[in-house]
């Protein structure tokens, strides 16, 4: 099972949640179900165009490694 962070922006609203699923398709379906059930907070947002719907998702790294910009080094520095 993988973890996905899904964000949606539509009609001046912003929705975001983390979903565990076997695939990205199933994660998007579960996200949609949670929206219909009212389980995801809807945040008013005027930054994006109201007439365009944006839906993005990313697979999160659940390996337990905690990496950040401060801990990452570049060879030769």
Coordinates of C-alpha atoms in Angstrom, one line a residue:
X1 CA 0.0 0.0 0.0
X2 CA 1.3 3.5 -0.9
X3 CA 0.5 6.9 0.5
X4 CA -0.6 9.8 -1.8
X5 CA -1.0 13.5 -1.1
X6 CA -3.9 14.7 -3.3
X7 CA -4.7 18.4 -3.8
X8 CA -7.7 19.8 -5.7
X9 CA -8.6 23.4 -6.6
X10 CA -11.9 24.3 -8.1
X11 CA -14.4 27.2 -8.0
X12 CA -12.2 29.1 -5.6
X13 CA -12.0 26.1 -3.2
X14 CA -8.9 24.2 -2.0
X15 CA -9.0 20.6 -0.8
X16 CA -6.1 18.5 0.4
X17 CA -5.7 15.1 2.0
X18 CA -3.4 12.1 2.4
X19 CA -4.8 8.8 1.2
X20 CA -3.4 5.3 1.5
X21 CA -4.2 3.0 -1.5
X22 CA -2.8 0.3 -3.8
X23 CA -2.6 2.7 -6.8
X24 CA -3.0 6.3 -7.7
X25 CA -6.4 5.5 -9.4
X26 CA -7.8 4.0 -6.2
X27 CA -6.4 6.9 -4.2
X28 CA -8.2 9.4 -6.4
X29 CA -11.4 7.4 -6.1
X30 CA -11.1 7.3 -2.3
X31 CA -10.4 11.1 -2.3
X32 CA -13.5 11.7 -4.3
X33 CA -15.6 9.6 -1.9
X34 CA -14.2 11.5 1.1
X35 CA -15.1 14.8 -0.5
X36 CA -18.7 13.6 -1.2
X37 CA -19.0 12.4 2.4
X38 CA -17.8 15.8 3.7
X39 CA -14.7 14.3 5.4
X40 CA -12.3 16.8 3.8
X41 CA -12.1 20.4 4.8
X42 CA -12.9 22.8 2.1
X43 CA -10.8 26.0 2.2
X44 CA -11.8 29.2 0.4
X45 CA -9.1 30.3 -1.9
X46 CA -9.0 33.1 -4.6
X47 CA -5.5 32.6 -5.8
X48 CA -6.2 30.3 -8.7
X49 CA -8.6 30.7 -11.6
X50 CA -12.2 29.9 -10.6
X51 CA -13.2 28.4 -13.9
X52 CA -10.4 25.8 -14.1
X53 CA -10.1 22.7 -12.0
X54 CA -6.6 21.6 -10.9
X55 CA -6.1 18.1 -9.3
X56 CA -2.6 17.0 -8.5
X57 CA -1.2 14.0 -6.5
X58 CA 2.2 12.8 -5.4
X59 CA 3.3 9.5 -4.0
X60 CA 4.9 10.1 -0.6
X61 CA 8.1 8.4 0.6
X62 CA 7.1 6.4 3.6
X63 CA 10.5 4.7 4.1
X64 CA 11.1 6.4 7.4
X65 CA 14.0 8.4 6.1
X66 CA 13.9 12.0 7.2
X67 CA 15.7 14.0 4.6
X68 CA 15.6 17.8 4.4
X69 CA 17.5 20.5 2.5
X70 CA 19.7 21.1 5.5
X71 CA 20.8 17.5 5.8
X72 CA 21.5 17.0 2.1
X73 CA 25.0 17.8 0.8
X74 CA 26.4 18.4 -2.6
X75 CA 29.6 16.6 -3.7
X76 CA 32.6 18.9 -3.5
X77 CA 31.3 21.2 -0.8

